[in-house]
Tab-separated table of C-alpha atoms in Angstrom:
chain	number	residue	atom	x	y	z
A	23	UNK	CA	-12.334	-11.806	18.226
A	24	UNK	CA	-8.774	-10.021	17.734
A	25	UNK	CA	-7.306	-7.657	20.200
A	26	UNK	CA	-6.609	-4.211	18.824
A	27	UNK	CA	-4.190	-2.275	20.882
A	28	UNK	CA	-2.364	1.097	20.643
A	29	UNK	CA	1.235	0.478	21.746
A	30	UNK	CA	3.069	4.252	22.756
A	31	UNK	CA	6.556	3.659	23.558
A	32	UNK	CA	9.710	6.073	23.544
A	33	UNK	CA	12.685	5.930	20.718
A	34	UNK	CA	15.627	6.366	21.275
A	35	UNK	CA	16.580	7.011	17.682
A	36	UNK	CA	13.784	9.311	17.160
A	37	UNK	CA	13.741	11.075	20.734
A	38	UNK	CA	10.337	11.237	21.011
A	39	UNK	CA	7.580	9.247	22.254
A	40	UNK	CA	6.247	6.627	18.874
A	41	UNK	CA	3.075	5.076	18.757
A	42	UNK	CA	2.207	1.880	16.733
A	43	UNK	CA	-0.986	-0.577	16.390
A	44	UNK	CA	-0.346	-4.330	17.275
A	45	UNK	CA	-3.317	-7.415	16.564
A	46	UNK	CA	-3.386	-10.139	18.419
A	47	UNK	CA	-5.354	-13.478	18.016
A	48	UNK	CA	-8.179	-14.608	20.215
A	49	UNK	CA	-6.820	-17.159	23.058
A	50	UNK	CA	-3.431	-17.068	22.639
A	51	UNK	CA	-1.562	-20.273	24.302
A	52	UNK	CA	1.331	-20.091	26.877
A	53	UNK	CA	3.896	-21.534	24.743
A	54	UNK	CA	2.736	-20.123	21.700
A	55	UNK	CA	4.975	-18.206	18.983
A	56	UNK	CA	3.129	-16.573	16.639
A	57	UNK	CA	4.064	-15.516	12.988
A	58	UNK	CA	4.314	-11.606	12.654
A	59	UNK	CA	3.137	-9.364	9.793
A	60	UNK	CA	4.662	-6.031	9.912
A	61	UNK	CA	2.164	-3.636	7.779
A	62	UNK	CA	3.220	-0.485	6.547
A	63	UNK	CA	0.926	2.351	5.786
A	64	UNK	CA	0.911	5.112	2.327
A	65	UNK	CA	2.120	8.496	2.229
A	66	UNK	CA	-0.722	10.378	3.079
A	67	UNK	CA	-1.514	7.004	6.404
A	68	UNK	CA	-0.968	6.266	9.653
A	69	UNK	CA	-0.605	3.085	11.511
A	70	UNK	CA	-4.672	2.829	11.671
A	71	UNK	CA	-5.419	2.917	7.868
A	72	UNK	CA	-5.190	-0.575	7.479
A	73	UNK	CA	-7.710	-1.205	10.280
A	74	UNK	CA	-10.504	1.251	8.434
A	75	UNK	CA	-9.474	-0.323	4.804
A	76	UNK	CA	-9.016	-4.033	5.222
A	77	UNK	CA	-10.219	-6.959	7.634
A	78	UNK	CA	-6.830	-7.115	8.842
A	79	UNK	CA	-8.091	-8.189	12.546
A	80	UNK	CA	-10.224	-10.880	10.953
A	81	UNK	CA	-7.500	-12.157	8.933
A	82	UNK	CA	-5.292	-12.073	12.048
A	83	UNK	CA	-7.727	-14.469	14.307
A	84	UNK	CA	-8.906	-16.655	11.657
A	85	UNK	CA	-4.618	-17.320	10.848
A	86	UNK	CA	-3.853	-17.249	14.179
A	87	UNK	CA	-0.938	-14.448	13.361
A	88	UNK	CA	0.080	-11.235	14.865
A	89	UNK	CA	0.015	-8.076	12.924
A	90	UNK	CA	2.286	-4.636	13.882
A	91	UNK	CA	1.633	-1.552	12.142
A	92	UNK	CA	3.502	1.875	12.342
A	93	UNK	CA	3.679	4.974	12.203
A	94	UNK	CA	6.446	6.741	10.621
A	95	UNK	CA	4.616	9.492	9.112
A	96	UNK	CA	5.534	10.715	5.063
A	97	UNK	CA	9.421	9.292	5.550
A	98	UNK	CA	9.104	6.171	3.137
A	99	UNK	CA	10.343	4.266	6.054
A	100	UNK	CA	13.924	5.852	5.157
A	101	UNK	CA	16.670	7.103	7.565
A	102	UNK	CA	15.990	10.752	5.827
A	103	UNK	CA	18.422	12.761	4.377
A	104	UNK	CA	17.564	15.839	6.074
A	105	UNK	CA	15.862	14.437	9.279
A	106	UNK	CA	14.880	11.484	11.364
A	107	UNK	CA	16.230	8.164	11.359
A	108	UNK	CA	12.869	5.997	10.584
A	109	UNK	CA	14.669	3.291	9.248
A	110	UNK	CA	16.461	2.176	11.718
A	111	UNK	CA	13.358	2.915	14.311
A	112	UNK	CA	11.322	0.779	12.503
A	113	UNK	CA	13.743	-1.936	11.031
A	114	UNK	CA	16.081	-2.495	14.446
A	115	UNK	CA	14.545	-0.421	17.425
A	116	UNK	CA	10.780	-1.241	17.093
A	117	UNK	CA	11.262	-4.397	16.360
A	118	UNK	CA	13.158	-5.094	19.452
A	119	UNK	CA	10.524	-3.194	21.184
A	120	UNK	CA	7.606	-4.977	20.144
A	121	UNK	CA	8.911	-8.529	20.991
A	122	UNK	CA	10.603	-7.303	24.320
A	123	UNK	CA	7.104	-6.479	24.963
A	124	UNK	CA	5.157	-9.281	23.541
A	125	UNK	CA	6.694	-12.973	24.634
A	126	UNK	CA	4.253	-14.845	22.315
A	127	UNK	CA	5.493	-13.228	19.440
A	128	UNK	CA	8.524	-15.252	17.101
A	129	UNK	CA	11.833	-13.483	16.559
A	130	UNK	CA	12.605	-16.405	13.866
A	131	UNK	CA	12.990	-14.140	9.991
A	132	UNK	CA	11.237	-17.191	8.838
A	133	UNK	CA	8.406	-15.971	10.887
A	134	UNK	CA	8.780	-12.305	10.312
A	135	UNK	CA	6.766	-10.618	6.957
A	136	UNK	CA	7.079	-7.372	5.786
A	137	UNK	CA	4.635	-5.797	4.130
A	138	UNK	CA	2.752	-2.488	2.617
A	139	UNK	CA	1.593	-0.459	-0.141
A	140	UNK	CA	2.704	2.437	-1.985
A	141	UNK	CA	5.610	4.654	-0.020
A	142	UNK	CA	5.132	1.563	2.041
A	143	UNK	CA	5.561	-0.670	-0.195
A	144	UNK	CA	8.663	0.575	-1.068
A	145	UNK	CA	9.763	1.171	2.694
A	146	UNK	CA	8.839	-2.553	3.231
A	147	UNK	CA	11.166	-3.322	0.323
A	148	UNK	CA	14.318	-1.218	1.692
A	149	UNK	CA	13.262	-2.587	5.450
A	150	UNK	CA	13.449	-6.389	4.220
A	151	UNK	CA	16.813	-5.628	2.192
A	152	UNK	CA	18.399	-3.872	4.800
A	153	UNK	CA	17.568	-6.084	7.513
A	154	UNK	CA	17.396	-9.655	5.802
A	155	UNK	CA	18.478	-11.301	9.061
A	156	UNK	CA	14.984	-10.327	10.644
A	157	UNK	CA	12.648	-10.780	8.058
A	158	UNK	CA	12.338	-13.730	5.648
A	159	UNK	CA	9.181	-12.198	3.365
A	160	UNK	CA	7.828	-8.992	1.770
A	161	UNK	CA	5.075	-8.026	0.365
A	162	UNK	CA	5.124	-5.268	-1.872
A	163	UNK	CA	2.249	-3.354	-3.559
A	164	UNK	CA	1.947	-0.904	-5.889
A	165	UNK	CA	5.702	-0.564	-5.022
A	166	UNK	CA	8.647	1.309	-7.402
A	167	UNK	CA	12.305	1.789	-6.771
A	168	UNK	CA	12.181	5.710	-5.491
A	169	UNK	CA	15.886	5.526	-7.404
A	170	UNK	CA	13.380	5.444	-10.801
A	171	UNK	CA	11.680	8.127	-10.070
A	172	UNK	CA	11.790	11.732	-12.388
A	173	UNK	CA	13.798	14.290	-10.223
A	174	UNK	CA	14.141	17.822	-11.013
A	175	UNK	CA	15.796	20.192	-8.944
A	176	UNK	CA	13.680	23.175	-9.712
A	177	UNK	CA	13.166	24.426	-6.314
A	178	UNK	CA	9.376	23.008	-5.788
A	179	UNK	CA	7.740	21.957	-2.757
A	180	UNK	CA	7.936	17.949	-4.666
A	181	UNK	CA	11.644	18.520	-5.159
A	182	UNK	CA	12.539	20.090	-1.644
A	183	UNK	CA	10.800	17.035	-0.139
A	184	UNK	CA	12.807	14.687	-2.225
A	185	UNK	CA	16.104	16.352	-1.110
A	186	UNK	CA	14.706	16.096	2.638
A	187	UNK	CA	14.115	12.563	2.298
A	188	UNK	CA	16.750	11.307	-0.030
A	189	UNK	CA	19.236	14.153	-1.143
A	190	UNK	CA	20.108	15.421	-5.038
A	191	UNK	CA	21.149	13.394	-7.520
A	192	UNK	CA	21.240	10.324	-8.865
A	193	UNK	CA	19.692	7.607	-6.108
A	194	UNK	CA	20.698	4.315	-7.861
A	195	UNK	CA	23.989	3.779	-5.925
A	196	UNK	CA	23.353	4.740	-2.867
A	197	UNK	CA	20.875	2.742	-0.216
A	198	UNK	CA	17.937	4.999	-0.883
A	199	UNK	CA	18.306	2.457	-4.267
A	200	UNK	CA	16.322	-1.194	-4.153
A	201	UNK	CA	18.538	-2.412	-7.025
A	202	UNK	CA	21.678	-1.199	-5.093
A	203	UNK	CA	20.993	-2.964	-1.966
A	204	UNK	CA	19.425	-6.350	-3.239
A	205	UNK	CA	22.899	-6.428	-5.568
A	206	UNK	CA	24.815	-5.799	-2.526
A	207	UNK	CA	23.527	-8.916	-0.604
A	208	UNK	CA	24.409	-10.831	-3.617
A	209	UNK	CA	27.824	-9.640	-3.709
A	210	UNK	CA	27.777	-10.021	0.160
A	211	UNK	CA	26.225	-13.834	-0.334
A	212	UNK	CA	23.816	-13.002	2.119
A	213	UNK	CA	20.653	-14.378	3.184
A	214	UNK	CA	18.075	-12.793	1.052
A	215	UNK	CA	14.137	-12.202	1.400
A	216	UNK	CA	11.418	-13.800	-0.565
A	217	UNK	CA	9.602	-11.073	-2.626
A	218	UNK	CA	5.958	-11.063	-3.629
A	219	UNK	CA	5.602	-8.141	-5.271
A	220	UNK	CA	2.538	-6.707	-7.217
A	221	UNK	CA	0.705	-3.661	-8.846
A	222	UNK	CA	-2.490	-2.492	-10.446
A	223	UNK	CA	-2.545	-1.971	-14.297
A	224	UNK	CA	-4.055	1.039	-14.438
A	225	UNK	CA	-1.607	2.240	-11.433
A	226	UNK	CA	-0.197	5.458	-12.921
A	227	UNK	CA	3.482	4.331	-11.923
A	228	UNK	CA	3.403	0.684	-13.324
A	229	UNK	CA	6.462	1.514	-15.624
A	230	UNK	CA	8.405	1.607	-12.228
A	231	UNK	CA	6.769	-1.358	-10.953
A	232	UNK	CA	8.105	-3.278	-14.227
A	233	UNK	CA	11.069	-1.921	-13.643
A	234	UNK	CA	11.771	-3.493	-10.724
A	235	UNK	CA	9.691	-6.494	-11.824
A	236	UNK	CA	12.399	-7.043	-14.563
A	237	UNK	CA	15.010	-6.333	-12.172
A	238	UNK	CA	14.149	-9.349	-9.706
A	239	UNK	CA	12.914	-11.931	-12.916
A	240	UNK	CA	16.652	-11.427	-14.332
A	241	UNK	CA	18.189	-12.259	-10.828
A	242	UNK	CA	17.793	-15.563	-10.008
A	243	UNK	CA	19.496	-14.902	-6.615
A	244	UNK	CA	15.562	-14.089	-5.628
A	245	UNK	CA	12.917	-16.182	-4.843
A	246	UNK	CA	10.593	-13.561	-6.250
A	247	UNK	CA	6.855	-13.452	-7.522
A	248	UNK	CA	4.870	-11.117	-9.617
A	249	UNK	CA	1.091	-10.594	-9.836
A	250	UNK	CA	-0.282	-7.540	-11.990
A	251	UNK	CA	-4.454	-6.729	-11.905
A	252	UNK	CA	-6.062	-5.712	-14.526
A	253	UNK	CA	-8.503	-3.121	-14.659
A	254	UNK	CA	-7.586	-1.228	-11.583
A	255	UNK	CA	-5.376	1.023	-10.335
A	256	UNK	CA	-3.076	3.059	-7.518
A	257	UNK	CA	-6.156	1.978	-4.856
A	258	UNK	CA	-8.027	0.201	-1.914
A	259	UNK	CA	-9.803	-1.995	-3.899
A	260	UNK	CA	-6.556	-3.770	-5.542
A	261	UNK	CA	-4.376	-3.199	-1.957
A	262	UNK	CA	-7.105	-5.009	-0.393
A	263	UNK	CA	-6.936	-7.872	-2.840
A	264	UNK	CA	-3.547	-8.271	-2.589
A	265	UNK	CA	-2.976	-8.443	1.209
A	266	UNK	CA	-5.906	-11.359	0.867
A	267	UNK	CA	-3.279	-12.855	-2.057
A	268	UNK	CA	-0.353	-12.786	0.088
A	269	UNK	CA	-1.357	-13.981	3.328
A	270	UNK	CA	-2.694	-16.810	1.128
A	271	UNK	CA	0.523	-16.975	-0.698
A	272	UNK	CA	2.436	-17.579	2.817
A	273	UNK	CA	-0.127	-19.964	3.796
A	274	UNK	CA	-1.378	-17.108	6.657
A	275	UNK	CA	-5.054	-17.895	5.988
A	276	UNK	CA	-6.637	-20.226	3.982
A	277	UNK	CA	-8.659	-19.183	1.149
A	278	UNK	CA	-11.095	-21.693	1.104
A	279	UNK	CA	-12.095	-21.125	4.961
A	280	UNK	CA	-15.036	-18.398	4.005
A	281	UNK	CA	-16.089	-19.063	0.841
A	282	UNK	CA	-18.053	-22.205	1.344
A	283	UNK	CA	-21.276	-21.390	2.414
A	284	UNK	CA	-20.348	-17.940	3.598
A	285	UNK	CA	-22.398	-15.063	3.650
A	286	UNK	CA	-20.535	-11.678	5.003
A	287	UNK	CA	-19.737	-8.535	3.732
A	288	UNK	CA	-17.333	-5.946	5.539
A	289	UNK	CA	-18.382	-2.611	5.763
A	290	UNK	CA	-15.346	-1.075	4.206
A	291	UNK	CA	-16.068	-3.186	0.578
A	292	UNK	CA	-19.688	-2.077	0.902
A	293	UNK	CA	-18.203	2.270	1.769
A	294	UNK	CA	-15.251	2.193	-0.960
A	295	UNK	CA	-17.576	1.093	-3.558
A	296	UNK	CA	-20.215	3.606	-2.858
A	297	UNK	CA	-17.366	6.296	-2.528
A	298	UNK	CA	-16.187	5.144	-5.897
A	299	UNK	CA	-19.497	5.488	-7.495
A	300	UNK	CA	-20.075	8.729	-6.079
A	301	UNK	CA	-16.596	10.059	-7.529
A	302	UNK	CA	-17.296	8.174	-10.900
A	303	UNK	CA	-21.174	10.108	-11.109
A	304	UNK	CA	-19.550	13.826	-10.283
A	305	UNK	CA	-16.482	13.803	-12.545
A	306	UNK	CA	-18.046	11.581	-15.920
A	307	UNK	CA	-21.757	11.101	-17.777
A	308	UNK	CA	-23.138	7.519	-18.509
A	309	UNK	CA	-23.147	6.810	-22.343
A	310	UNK	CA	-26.591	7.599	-22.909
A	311	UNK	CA	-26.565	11.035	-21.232
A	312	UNK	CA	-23.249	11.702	-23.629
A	313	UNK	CA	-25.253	10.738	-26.889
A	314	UNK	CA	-27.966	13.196	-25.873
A	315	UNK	CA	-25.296	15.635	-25.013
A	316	UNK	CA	-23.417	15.275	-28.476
A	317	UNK	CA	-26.677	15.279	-30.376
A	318	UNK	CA	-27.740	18.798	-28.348
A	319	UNK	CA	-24.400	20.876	-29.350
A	320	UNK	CA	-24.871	19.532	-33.552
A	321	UNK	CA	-28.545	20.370	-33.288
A	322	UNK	CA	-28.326	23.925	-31.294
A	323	UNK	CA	-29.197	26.442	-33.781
A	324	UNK	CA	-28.806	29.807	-31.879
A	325	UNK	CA	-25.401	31.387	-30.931
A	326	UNK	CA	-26.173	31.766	-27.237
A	327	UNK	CA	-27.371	28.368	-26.820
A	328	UNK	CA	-24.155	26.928	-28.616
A	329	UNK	CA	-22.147	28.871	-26.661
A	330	UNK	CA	-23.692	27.795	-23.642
A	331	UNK	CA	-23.291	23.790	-24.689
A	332	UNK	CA	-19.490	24.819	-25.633
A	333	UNK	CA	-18.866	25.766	-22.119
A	334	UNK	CA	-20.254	22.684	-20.898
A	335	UNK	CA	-18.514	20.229	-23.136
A	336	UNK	CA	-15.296	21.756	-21.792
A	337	UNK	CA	-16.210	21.989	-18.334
A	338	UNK	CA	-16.635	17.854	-19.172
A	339	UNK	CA	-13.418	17.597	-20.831
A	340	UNK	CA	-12.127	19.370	-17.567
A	341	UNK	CA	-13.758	17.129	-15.100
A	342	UNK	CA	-12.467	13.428	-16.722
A	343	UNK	CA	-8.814	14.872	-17.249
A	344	UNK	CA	-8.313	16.440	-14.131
A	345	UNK	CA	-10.796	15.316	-11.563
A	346	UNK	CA	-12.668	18.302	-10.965
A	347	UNK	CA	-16.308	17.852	-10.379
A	348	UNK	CA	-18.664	18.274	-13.295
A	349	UNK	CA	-21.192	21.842	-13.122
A	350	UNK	CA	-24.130	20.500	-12.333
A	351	UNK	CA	-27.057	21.261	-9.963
A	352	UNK	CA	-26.501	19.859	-6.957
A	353	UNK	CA	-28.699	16.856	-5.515
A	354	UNK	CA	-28.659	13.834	-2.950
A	355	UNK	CA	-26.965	10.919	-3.872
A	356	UNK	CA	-29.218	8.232	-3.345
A	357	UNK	CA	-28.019	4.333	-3.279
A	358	UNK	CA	-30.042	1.258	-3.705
A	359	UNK	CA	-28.727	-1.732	-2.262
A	360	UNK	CA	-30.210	-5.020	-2.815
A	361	UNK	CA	-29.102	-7.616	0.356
A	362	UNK	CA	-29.310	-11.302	-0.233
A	363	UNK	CA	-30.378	-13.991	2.141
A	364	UNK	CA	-28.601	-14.669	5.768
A	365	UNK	CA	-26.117	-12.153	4.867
């Protein structure tokens, strides 16, 4: 079984005291260097959210790899415009820190990934081109070029945060900018990282994704790869997926290990889908309840009751456009859950 450890430490760059969340493998020999997968959490994360949303630790045993993850709160991993220096705490400082601390760990870039999803996914991006001499891959999900993104200086709290982290105006030439820094190791004819990058299809900023996408395919400079879901979105489910698809990709863990004659679920697969299906029942109706529905307002006759069945079609409308809970009497969810055998 994997060791999970909190690792508190002070930084220098930050001035405060840090904390981050290392995994190490089961049995871990004297001379032994192992590979290290730096995983970067969301916005809205920590340096935990990986443990409650993925089998990170089992991955990390069964591939015999370490895995670091931070915390650098809602910076994007950026040295912020109006604030701390996160970059170069978690591209230079931490890692220092971490394999000052932990011999069996490999300072080699060639054993050194970078990875995360959303803000960090772009964070492990502008980590990976920033720093190419200390890691050799990234893995990028559901990952834009912030330099793509709409900006309006309207005074909002959206806009003041984007000002905080990255200043006004245009980001594409400075090194807030993925384009701008992966064409400045070119110019530079520096060592460059391998990029597997990869988004949902549903994933409501996938036009920044390609963006980026078409950026890399047009440079052959970059030993990059794409992969693109369909059906799913901005989400566990697909960053899940993909963390199984790169460590598989980088030979980390091999996917044929558990699926012959393997019977486990994780936890987390069996509470996201149940979450999901909750969400899904309070915000839209199955087919058959909207046929009955649609068949109730052209039948109603009085004036009262089609006012009545107005007010509920747009409270509907409301709750599948924006999310908000369909009026309805309130009741206990209850889930049926059929387990096969020796699982």
């Amino acid at each position: 079984m994997a060791t999970v450890m909190n690792v508190n430490h002070f930084s220098i760059y930050l001035k405060r005291n840090m904390e981050c969340t290392v995994i190490l493998p089961s049995d871990i020999k004297n001379d032994e260097k192992l590979p290290v997968l730096w995983l970067y959490h969301g916005g809205s994360g920590d340096n935990t959210v990986w443990l409650y949303h993925s089998p990170i630790a089992e991955y990390v045993d069964e591939g015999r790899f370490a895995a670091v993850l931070p915390n650098v709160q809602n910076s994007c991993f950026v040295n912020m415009n109006i604030g701390d220096k996160y970059e170069s705490y978690v591209g230079k400082e931490l890692f220092n820190i971490i394999m000052n601390m932990f011999p069996c760990l490999s300072d080699k870039r060639e054993n050194n990934y970078v990875s995360g999803f959303s803000n960090g996914g772009y964070g492990c991006l502008h980590i990976a081109l920033k720093y190419p001499e200390k890691y050799g891959t990234v893995g990028a999900f559901s990952a834009g070029d912030k330099a793509d993104s709409e900006f309006l200086n309207d005074g909002s709290v959206k806009s003041i945060r984007r000002i905080e982290l990255y200043g006004d105006g245009d980001l594409h030439k400075t090194e807030y900018g993925i384009t701008y820094q992966a064409d400045r190791l070119i110019e530079q004819k520096s060592v460059k990282p391998e990029i597997y990058h990869a988004c949902g299809e549903l994933d409501p900023w996938i036009d920044m994704n390609h963006i980026l996408r078409d950026y890399f395919m047009s440079h052959i400079e970059y030993n990059y790869v794409y992969d693109e879901i369909e059906q799913i979105g901005h989400e566990w489910k697909f960053w899940r997926e993909e963390l199984k698809r790169f460590l598989v990709f980088k030979g980390l863990i091999n996917k044929y290990k558990k699926e012959i004659g393997m019977r486990e679920v994780n936890v987390s697969i069996i509470t996201d889908n149940i979450k999901e299906m909750c969400i899904e029942a309070n915000h839209f109706l199955t087919d058959d309840m909207k046929n009955v529905f649609e068949n109730a307002v052209k039948n109603e006759e009085s004036a009262l009751g089609k006012q009545v069945l107005g007010q509920l079609e747009e409270n509907l409308k409301v709750a599948g456009e924006d999310m908000i809970p369909i009026c309805q009497d309130t009741g206990m969810a209850v889930v049926f859950i059929n387990v096969g055998q020796d699982v």
